[in-house]
Coordinates of C-alpha atoms and ligand atoms in Angstrom, one line a residue:
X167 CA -15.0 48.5 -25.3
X168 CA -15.8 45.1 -23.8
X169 CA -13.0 43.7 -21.5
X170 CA -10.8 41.5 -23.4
X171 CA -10.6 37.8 -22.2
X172 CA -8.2 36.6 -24.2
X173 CA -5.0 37.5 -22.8
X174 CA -6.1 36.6 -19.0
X175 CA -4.3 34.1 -17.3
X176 CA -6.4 31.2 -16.3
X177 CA -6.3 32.4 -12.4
X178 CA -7.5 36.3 -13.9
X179 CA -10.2 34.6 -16.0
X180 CA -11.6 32.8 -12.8
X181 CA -12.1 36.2 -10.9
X182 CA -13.8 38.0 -13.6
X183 CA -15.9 35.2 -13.8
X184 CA -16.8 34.7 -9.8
X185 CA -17.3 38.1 -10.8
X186 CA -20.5 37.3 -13.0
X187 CA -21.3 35.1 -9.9
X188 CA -20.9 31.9 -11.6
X189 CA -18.6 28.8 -10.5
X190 CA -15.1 29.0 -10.5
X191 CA -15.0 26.0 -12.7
X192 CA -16.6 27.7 -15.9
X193 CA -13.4 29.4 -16.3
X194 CA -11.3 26.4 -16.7
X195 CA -13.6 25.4 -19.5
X196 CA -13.9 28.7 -21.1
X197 CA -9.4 29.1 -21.0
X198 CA -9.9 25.3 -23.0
X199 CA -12.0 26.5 -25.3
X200 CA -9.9 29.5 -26.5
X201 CA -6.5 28.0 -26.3
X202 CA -6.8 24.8 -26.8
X203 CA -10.1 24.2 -29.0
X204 CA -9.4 27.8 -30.4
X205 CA -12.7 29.1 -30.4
X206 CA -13.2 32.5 -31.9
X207 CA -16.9 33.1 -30.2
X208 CA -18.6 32.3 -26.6
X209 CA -21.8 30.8 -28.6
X210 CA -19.1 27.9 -30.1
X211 CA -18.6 26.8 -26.2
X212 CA -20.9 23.8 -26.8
X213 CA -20.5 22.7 -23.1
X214 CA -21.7 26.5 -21.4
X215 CA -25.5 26.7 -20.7
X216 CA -26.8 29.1 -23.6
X217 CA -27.7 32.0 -20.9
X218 CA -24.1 32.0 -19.9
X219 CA -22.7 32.2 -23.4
X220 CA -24.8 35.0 -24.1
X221 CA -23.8 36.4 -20.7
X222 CA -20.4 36.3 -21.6
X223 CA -20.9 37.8 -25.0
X224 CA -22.6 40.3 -23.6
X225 CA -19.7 41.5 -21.0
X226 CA -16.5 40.4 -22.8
X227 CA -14.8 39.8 -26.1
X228 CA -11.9 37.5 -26.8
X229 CA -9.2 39.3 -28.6
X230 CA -7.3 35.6 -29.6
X231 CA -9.9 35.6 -32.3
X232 CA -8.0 37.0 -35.0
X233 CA -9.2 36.4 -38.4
X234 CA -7.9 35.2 -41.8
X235 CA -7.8 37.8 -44.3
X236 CA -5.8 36.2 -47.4
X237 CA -2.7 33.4 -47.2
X238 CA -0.2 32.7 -49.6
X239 CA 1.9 29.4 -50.3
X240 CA 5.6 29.3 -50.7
X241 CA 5.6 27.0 -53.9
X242 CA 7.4 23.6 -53.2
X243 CA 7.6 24.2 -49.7
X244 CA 4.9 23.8 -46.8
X245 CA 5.1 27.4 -45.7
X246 CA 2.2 29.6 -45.4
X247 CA 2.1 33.1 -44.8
X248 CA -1.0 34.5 -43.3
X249 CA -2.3 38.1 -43.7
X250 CA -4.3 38.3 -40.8
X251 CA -6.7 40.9 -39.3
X252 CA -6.5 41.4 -35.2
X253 CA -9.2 43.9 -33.0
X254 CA -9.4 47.6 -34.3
X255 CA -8.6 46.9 -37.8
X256 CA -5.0 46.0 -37.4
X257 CA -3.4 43.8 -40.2
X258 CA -0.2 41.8 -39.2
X259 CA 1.4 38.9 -41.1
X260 CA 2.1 35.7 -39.4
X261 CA 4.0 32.8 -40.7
X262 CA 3.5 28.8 -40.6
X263 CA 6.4 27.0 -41.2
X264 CA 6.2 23.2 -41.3
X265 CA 10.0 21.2 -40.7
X266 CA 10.6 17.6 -40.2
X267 CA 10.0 17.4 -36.4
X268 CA 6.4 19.8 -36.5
X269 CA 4.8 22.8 -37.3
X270 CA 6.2 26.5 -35.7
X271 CA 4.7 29.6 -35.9
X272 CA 5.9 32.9 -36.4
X273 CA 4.4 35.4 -34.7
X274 CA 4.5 39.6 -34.7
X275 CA 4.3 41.1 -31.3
X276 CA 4.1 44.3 -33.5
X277 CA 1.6 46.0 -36.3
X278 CA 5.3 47.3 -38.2
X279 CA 8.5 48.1 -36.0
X280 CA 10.1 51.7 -34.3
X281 CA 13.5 49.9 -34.3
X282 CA 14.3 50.8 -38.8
X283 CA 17.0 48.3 -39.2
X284 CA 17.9 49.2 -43.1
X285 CA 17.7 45.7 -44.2
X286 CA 14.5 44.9 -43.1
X287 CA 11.1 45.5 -44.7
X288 CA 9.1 45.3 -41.1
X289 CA 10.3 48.3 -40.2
X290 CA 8.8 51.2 -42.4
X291 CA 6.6 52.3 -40.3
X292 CA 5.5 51.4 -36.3
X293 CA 1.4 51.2 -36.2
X294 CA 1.0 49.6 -32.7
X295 CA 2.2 46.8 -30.2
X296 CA 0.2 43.6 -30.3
X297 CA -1.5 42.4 -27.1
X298 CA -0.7 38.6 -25.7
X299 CA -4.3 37.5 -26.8
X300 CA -3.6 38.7 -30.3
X301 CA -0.2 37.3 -30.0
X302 CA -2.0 33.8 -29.3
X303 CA -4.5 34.1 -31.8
X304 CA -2.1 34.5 -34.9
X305 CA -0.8 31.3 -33.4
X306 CA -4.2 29.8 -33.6
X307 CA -5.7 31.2 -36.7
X308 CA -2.6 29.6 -38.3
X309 CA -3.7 26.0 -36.4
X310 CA -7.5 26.3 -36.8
X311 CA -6.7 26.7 -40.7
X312 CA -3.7 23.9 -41.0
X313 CA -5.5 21.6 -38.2
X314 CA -2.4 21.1 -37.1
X315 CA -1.1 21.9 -33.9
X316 CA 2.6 24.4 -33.5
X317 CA 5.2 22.3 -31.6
X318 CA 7.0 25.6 -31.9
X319 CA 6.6 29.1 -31.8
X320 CA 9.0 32.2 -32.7
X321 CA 8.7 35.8 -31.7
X322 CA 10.1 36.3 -35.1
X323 CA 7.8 38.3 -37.1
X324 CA 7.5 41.9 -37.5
X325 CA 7.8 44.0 -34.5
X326 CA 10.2 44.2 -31.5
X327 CA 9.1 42.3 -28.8
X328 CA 11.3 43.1 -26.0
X329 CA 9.8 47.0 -26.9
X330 CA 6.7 45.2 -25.8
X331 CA 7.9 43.5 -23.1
X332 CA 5.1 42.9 -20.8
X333 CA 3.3 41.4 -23.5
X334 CA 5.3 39.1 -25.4
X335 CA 6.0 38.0 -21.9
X336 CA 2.7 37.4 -20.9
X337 CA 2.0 35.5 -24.3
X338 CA 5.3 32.9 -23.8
X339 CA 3.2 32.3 -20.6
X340 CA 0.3 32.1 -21.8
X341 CA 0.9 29.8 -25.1
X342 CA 3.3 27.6 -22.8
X343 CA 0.6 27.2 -20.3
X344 CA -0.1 23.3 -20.1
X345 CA -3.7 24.1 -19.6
X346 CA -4.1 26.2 -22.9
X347 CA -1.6 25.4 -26.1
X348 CA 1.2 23.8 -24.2
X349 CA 4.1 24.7 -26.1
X350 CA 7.3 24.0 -24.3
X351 CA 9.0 26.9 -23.1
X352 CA 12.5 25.2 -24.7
X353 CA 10.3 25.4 -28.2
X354 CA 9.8 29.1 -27.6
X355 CA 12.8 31.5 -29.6
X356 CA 12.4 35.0 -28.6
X357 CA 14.3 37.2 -31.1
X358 CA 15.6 41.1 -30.5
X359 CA 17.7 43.5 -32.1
X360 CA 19.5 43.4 -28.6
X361 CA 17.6 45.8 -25.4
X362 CA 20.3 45.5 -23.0
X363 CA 18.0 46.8 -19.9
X364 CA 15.4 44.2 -21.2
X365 CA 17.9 41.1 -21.5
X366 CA 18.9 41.4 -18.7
X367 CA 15.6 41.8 -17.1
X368 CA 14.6 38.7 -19.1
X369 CA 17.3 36.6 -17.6
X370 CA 15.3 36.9 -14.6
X371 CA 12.0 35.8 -15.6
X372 CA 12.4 32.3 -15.2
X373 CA 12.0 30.9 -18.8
X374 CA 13.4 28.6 -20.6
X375 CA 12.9 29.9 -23.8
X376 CA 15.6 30.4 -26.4
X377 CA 17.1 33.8 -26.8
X378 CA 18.0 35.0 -30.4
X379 CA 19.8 38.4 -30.8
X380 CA 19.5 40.3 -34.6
X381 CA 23.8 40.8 -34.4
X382 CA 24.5 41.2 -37.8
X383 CA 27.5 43.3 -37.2
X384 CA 31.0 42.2 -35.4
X385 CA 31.8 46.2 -34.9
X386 CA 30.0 49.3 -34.3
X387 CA 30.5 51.2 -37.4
X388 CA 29.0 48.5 -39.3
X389 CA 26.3 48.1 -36.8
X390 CA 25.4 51.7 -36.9
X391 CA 25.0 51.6 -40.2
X392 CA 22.5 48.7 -40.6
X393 CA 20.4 49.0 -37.1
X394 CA 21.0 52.4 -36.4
X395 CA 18.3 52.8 -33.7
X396 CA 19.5 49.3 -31.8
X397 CA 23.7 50.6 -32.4
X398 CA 22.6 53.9 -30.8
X399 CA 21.3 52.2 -27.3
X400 CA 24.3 50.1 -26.9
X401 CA 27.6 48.9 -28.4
X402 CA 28.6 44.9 -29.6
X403 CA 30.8 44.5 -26.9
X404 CA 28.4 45.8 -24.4
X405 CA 25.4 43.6 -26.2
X406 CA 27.9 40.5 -26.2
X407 CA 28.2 41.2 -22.8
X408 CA 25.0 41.3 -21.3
X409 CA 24.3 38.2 -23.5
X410 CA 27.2 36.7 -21.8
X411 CA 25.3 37.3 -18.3
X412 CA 22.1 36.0 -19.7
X413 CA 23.7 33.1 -20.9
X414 CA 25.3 32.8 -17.6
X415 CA 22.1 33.0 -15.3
X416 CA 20.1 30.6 -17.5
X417 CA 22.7 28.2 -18.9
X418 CA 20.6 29.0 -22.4
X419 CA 22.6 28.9 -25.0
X420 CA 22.3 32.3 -26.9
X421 CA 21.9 32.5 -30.9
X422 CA 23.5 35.1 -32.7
X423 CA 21.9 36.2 -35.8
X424 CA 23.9 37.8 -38.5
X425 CA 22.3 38.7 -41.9
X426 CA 25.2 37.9 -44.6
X427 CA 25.2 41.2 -46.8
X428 CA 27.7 41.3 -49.6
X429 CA 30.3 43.5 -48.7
X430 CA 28.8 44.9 -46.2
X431 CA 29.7 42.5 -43.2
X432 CA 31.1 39.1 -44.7
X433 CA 34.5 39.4 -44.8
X434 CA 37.0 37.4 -43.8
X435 CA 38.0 40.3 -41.7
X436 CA 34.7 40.3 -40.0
X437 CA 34.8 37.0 -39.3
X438 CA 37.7 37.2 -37.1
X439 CA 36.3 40.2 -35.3
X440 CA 33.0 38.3 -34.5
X441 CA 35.0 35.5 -32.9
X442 CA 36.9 37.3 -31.3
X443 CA 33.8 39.5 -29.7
X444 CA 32.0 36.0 -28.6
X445 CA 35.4 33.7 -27.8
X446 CA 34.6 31.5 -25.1
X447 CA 30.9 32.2 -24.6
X448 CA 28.1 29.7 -24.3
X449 CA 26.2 31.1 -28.1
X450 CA 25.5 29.5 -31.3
X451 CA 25.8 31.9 -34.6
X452 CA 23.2 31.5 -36.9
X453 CA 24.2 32.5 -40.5
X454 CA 21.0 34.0 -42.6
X455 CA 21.2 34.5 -46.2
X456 CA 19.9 38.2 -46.8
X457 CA 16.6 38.6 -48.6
X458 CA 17.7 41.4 -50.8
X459 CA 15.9 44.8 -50.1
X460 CA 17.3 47.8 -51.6
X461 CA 20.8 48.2 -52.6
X462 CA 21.9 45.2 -50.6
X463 CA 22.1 41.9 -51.7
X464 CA 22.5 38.3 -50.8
X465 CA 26.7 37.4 -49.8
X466 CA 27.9 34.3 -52.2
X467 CA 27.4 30.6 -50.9
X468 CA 31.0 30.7 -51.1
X469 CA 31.7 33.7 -48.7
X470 CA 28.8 32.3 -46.7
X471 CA 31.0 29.1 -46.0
X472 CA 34.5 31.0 -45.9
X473 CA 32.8 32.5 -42.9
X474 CA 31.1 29.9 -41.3
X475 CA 34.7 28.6 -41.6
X476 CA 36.3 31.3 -39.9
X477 CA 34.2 30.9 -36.9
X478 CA 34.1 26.8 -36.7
X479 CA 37.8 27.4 -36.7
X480 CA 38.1 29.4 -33.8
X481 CA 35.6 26.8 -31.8
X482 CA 32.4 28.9 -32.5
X483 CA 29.5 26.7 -33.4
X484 CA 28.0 28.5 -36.6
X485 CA 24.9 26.9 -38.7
X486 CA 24.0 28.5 -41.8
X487 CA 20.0 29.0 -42.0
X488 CA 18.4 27.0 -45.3
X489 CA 18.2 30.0 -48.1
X490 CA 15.1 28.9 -49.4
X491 CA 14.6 32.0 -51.5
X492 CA 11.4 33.4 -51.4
X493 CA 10.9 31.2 -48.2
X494 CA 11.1 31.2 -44.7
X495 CA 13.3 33.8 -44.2
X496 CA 11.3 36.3 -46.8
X497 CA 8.2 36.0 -44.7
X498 CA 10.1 36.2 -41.5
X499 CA 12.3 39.5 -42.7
X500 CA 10.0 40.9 -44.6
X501 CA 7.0 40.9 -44.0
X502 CA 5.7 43.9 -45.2
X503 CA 7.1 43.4 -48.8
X504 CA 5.5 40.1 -48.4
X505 CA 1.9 41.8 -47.5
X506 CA 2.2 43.6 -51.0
X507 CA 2.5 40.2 -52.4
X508 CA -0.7 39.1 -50.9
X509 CA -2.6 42.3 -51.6
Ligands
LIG992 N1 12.9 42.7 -33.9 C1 13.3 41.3 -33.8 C2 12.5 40.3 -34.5 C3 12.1 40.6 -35.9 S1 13.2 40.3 -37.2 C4 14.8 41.2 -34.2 O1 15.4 42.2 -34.6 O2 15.3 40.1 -34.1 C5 13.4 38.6 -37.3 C6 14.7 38.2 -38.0 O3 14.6 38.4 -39.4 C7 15.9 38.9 -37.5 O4 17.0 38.1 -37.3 C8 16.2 39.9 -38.7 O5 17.4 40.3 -38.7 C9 15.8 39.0 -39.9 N2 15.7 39.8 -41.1 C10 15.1 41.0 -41.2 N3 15.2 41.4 -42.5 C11 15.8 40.4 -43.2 C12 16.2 40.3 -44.6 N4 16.0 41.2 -45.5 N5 16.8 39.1 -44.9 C13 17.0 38.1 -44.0 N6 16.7 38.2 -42.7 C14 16.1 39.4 -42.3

């Protein structure tokens, strides 16, 4: 296969192509064209000489072209889910979500998930990690359709990115590069069912991007039960605690999501136990009305805001996510039941 482009950082794209013995300067424009024009093809580089472009075709491919296979609106709201085709045949759903302050895209750093958390549909069955250049190309597939640009993007869609670390890495770098999309690195929400070798490996890296941890539990019984793979590699108090540290070497504020499941982990009871687990930490917990799947269902607005109480009380600062239904937090939980709907 022809070496992917793509996912090179600007200085790796100016060696490959010194490398073809041309300037060093015909990389810079290339990196423009596919992140910030988002061209899916060398021949749309209007600026290259024509025996370039086809010299370029002929030696490389540029896996950020990632094409449109069907989308779906989310009546009365301006969110779009995208069923999207990336190199080898791979199909992955990506989301684009417009709020009052921009557009953000959701993007899966996996084709399905290894990690089988019970109450999400992503995880039926793991087809293969997503490179950075795919990652990116979601991203502009979504902005080449909308014509609008993402303000924001979220590691949010199926897949577990911190299982493809180097990756999802290499695309926060690469979409946050001023020189390509720009996106600030405080726009960018990273979201894991909670690696602790990973986290803390992450705390290291430099970024400034937001780190949201799938929680959904305040012990490990009830944990167990809902992410059985993620309970299995560490406990809450040891997950709380490594967030802790994370927090404490970037002076991010960490987001706790927790998945309200009716009788399952909104009680009163639990409510208690999670403040107690993140008392005194520099977090936020984000409160997400379950997308039923299965057996479990959505908790009551009413126990939602008994809880949210609970933890306000105690000094916890708690948001409850819009429940928009079939909305935003359908196409970001399940995306797979969503691809049936497009199908
Ligand atoms: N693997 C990562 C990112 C993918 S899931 C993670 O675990 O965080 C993205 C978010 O959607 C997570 O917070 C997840 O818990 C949530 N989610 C999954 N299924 C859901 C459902 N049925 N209803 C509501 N949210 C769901």
């Amino acid at each position: 296969m022809k070496m992917d482009v793509g996912g090179l950082f600007l200085e790796e794209l100016a060696v490959e192509i010194e490398r073809l013995h041309e300037p060093k300067y015909r990389a810079g424009q290339i990196f423009r064209w596919m992140h910030q024009r988002n061209a899916v093809s060398f021949q749309e580089m209007s600026d290259l000489p024509k025996g370039l472009r086809d010299k370029l075709e002929e030696e490389f491919r540029i896996s950020t072209s990632v094409a449109i296979i069907k989308k779906s609106g989310i009546p009365g709201e301006d969110t779009t889910k995208y069923l999207l085709e990336a190199g080898q045949g791979t199909i992955i759903e990506s989301v684009s979500m417009a709020y009052g302050y921009g557009r953000t895209a959701c993007v899966s750093t996996q084709a399905g998930c290894a990690m089988g958390c019970v109450f999400c549909a992503s995880g039926e069955m793991f087809e293969r990690s997503m490179t950075a250049g795919e990652m990116c190309g979601q991203a502009y597939a979504m902005q080449r359709d909308t014509g609008e640009k993402f303000s924001r993007v979220v590691l949010m869609g199926s897949g577990e990115p911190l299982a493809n670390y180097d990756e999802s890495l290499r695309f926060v770098r690469l979409v946050s590069d001023p020189g390509g999309a720009n996106v600030g690195r405080r726009r960018i929400t990273l979201s894991t069912c909670g690696l602790p070798r990973e986290i803390e490996k992450l705390s290291k890296e430099g970024l400034a991007l937001t780190l949201a941890v799938s929680l959904h539990a305040s012990n490990d019984e009830t944990r167990a039960r809902l992410m059985p793979k993620a309970a299995s590699i560490c406990s809450v108090k040891e997950l709380a605690k490594v967030c802790r540290e994370y927090a404490n070497v970037t002076k991010r504020r960490v987001t706790y999501e927790h998945t309200m499941i009716k009788g399952v982990n909104d009680s009163l009871a639990n409510a208690k136990e999670l403040a107690g687990l993140l008392a005194g930490d520099l977090c936020h917990v984000n409160l997400i009305p379950l997308n039923g799947i299965q057996a479990l269902e959505r908790s009551p607005a009413k126990t939602v805001e008994a809880f949210a109480g609970v933890l306000s009380g105690k000094g916890i600062p708690v948001t409850v996510r819009r429940s928009l239904g079939a909305g935003i937090e359908a196409a970001c939980g399940q995306l797979k039941a969503g691809h049936k709907t497009l199908d």
